[in-house]
Coordinates of C-alpha atoms and ligand atoms in Angstrom, one line a residue:
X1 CA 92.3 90.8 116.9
X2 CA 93.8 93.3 114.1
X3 CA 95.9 92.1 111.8
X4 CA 98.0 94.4 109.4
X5 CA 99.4 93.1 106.0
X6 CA 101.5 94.8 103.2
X7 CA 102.0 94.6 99.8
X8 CA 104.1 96.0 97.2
X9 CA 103.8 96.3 93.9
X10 CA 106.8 94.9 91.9
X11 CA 107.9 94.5 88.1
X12 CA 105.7 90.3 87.6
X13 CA 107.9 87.7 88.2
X14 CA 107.6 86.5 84.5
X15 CA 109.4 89.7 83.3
X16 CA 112.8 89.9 82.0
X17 CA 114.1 93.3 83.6
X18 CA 115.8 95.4 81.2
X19 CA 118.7 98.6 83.2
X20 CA 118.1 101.3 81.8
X21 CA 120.9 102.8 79.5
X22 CA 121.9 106.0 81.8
X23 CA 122.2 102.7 84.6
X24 CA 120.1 104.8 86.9
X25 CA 117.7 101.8 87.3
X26 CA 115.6 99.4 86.1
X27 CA 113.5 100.2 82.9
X28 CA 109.9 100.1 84.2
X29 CA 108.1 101.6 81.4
X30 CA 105.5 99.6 79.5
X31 CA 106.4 96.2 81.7
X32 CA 103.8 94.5 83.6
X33 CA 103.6 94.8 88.1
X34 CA 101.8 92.2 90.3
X35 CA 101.8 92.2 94.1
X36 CA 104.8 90.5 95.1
X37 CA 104.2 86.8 95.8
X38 CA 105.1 86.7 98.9
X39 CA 102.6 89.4 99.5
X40 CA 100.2 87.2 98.4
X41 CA 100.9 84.4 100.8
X42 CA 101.0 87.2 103.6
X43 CA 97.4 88.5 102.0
X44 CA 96.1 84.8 102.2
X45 CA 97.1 83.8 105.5
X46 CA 95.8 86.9 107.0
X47 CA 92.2 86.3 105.2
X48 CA 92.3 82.9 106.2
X49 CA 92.9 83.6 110.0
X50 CA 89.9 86.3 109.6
X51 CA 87.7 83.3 108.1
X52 CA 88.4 81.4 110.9
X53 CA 87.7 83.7 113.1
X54 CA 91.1 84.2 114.9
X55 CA 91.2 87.9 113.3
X56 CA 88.4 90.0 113.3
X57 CA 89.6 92.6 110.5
X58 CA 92.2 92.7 108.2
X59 CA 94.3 95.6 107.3
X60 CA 96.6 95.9 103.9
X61 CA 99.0 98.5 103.8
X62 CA 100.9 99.6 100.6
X63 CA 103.8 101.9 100.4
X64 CA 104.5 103.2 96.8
X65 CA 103.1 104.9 93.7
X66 CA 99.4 105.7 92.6
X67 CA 99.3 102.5 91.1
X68 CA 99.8 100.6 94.3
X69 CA 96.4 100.9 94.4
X70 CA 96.1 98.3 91.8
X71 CA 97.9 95.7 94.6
X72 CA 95.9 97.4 97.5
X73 CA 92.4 96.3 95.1
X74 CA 93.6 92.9 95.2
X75 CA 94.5 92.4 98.4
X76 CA 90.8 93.8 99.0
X77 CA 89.5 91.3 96.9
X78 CA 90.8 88.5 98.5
X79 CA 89.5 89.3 101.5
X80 CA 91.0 92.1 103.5
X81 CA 88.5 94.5 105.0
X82 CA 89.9 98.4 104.0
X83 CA 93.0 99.4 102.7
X84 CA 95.8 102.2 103.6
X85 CA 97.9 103.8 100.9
X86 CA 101.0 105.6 101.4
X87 CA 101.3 107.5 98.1
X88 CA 105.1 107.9 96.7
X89 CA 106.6 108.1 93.3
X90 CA 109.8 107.6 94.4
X91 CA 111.2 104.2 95.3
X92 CA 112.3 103.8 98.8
X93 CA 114.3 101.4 100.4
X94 CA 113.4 99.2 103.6
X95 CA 114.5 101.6 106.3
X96 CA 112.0 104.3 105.0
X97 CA 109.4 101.9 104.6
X98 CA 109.5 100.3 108.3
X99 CA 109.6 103.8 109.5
X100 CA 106.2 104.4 107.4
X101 CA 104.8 101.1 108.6
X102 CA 105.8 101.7 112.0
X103 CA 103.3 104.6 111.6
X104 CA 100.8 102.5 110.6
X105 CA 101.3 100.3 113.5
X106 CA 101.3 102.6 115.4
X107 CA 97.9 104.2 114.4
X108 CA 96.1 101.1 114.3
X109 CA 97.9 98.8 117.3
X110 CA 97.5 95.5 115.3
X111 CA 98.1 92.4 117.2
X112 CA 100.2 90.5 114.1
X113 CA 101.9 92.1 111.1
X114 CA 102.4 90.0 108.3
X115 CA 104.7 90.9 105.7
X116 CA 106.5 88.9 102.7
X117 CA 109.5 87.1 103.0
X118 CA 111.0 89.5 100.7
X119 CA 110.1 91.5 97.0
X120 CA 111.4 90.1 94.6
X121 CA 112.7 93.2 92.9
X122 CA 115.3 94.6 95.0
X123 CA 115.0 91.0 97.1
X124 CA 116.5 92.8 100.3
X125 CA 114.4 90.3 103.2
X126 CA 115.3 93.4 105.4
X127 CA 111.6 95.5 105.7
X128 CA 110.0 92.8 108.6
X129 CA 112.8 92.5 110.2
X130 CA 113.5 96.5 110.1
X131 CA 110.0 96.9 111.6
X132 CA 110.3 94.4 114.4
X133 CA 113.4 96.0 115.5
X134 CA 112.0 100.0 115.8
X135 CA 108.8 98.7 117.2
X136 CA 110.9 96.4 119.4
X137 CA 108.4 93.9 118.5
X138 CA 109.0 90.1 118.6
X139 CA 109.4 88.8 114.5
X140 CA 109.1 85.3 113.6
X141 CA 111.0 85.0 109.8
X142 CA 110.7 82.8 107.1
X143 CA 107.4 81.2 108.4
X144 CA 105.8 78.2 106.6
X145 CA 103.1 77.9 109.3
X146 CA 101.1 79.9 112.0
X147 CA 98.8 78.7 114.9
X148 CA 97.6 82.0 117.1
X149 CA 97.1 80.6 120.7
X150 CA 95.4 83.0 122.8
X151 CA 98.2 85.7 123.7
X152 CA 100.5 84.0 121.8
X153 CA 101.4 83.0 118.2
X154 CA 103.1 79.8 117.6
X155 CA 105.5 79.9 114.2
X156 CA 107.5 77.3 111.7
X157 CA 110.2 78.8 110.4
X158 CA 112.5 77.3 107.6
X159 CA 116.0 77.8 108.4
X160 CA 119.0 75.8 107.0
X161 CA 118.9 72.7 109.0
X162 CA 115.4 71.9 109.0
X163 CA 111.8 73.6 110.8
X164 CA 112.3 75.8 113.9
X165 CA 109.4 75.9 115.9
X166 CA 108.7 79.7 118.1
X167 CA 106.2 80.4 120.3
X168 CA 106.1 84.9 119.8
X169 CA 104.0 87.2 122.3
X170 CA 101.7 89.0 120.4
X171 CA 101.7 92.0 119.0
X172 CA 104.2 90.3 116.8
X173 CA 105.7 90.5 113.6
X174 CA 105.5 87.6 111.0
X175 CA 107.6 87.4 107.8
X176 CA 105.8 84.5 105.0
X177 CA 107.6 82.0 103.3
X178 CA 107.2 79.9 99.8
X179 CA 105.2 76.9 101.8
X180 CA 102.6 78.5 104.1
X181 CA 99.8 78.7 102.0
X182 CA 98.7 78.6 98.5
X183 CA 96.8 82.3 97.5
X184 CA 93.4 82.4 96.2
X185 CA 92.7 83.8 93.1
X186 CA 90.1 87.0 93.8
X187 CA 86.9 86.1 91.9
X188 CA 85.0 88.1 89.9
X189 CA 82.0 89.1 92.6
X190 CA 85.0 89.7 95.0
X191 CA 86.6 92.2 92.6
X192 CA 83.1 94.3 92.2
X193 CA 83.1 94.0 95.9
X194 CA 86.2 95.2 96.5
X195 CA 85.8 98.4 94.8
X196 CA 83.7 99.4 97.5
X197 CA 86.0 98.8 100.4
X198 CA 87.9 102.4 102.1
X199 CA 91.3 102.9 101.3
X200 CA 92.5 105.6 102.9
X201 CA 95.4 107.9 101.4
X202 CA 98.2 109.6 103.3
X203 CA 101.6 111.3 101.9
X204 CA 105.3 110.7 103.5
X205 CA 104.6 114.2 105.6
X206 CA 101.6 112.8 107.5
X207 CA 104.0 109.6 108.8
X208 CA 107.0 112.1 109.3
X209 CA 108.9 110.1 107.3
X210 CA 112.2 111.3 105.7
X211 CA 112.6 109.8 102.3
X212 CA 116.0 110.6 102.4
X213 CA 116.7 108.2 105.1
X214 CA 118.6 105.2 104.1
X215 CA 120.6 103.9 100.6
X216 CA 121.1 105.9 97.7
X217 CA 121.5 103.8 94.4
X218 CA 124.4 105.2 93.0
X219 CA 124.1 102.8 89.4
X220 CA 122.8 100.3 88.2
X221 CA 124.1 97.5 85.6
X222 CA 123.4 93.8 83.7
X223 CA 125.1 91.5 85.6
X224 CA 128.2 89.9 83.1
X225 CA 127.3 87.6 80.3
X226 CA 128.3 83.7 81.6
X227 CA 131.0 82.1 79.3
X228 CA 129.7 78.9 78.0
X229 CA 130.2 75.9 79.5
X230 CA 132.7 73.1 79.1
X231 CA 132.3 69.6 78.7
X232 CA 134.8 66.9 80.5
X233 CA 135.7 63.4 79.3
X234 CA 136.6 62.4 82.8
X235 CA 137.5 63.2 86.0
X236 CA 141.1 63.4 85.6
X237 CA 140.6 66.1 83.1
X238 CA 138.0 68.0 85.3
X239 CA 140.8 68.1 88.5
X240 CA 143.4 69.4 86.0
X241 CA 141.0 72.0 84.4
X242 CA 139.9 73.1 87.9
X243 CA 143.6 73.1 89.2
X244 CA 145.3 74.5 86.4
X245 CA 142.6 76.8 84.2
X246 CA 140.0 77.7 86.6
X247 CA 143.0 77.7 89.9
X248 CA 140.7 77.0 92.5
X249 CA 142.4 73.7 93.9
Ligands
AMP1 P1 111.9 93.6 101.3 O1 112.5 93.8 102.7 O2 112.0 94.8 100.4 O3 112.5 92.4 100.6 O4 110.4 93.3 101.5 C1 109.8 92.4 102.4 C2 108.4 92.6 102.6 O5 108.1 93.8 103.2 C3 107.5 92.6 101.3 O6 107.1 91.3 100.9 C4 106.3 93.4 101.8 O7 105.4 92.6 102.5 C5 106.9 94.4 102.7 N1 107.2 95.7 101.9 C6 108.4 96.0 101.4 N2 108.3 97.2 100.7 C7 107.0 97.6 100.9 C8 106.3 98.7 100.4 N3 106.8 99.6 99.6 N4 104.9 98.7 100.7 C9 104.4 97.7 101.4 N5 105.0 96.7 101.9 C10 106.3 96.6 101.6

């Protein structure tokens, strides 16, 4: 069995974005980009179900600029077997993207898709989901463990009251949470190795994808400073402050 897995390339996790002072968008110049974490947890548990044998190649799939390759590399180094890049210097939002995985998906009839939760950039949890729906796919979201059963994939998902447990018909669509694995780190060897591995290149036109398609940011700003805090001497004083200041009792 096939199994597809994407990665983007977002601004690290340990960086403090700065907006940019027209407020068109987030400053990305000289700041350092990682593949999204939950990219990595999708990247893992694809490689893992390839080392035991449940998948027989694994696919990673980037959508973004030249330097996705960078994320695409990794990916390769963990253990996925080739790499496709869709080349784009603009960013584009979740509808475009599923459209331009859908493609993919299309092209090389996966039996599982694995994507992030989310990225944590624009955190919109919407591109899995997206994909699932124009492929009319089944999509098991925020999924903290997978057991592939023949035909079937069996998923627990985290949702607000505890673990839901779905059994999906494959070709399926899985979205990764926080707790399904822990990612490797590539070694060095793995990182020579993965130089070697084909990544094939294709452009918006070749998906017949309009890039148009979907949100336009119209600007972007710092969310407000926070006002300090307040201390209370007692619980009196807090129901008056929150009845008579703050007016929300
Ligand atoms: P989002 O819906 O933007 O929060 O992204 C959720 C997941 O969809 C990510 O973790 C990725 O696995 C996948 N994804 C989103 N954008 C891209 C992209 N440009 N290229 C590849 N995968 C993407």
């Amino acid at each position: 069995m096939k199994v597809l897995v994407t990665v983007k390339r977002v601004v690290d996790y340990a960086v403090k974005v700065r907006v940019k002072p027209d407020g068109s968008g987030v400053d990305l110049s000289n700041v350092k980009m990682s593949m999204n974490p939950f990219c990595e947890i999708a990247v893992e548990e694809a490689v893992r179900l390839k080392e035991s044998k449940v998948a027989s190649e694994v696919i990673v799939a980037s959508v973004g600029p030249s330097q996705s390759s960078e994320q695409i590399r990794t990916a390769l180094a963990m253990g996925a077997d080739r790499g496709i890049h869709v080349e784009v210097e603009q960013e584009l939002p979740p509808s475009v993207v599923s459209r331009a995985l859908k493609f993919i998906v299309l092209k090389e009839k996966p039996s599982l898709v694995i994507l992030g939760k989310q990225a944590i950039d624009d955190d919109c949890n919407q591109t899995g989901q997206m994909l699932a729906q124009i492929l009319d796919w089944p999509q098991g979201t925020f999924v903290s463990k997978v057991k592939v059963e023949g035909e079937k994939v069996q998923v627990t998902r985290e949702v607000d009251r505890g673990l839901e447990t779905l059994e999906l018909r494959l070709p399926a669509i899985i979205t990764c949470d926080l707790r399904l694995n822990e990612p490797r780190y590539a070694t060095l060897p793995n990182i020579m190795k993965a130089k070697k591995k084909p990544v094939e290149k294709l452009g918006l036109k070749d998906l017949n994808c309009d890039p148009l398609h979907g949100i336009q940011t119209l600007s972007v700003f710092e969310p407000h400073k926070r006002q300090g805090g307040n201390k209370v001497e007692s619980v009196a004083e807090l129901i008056d402050k929150l009845r008579n200041e703050a007016k929300v009792i």
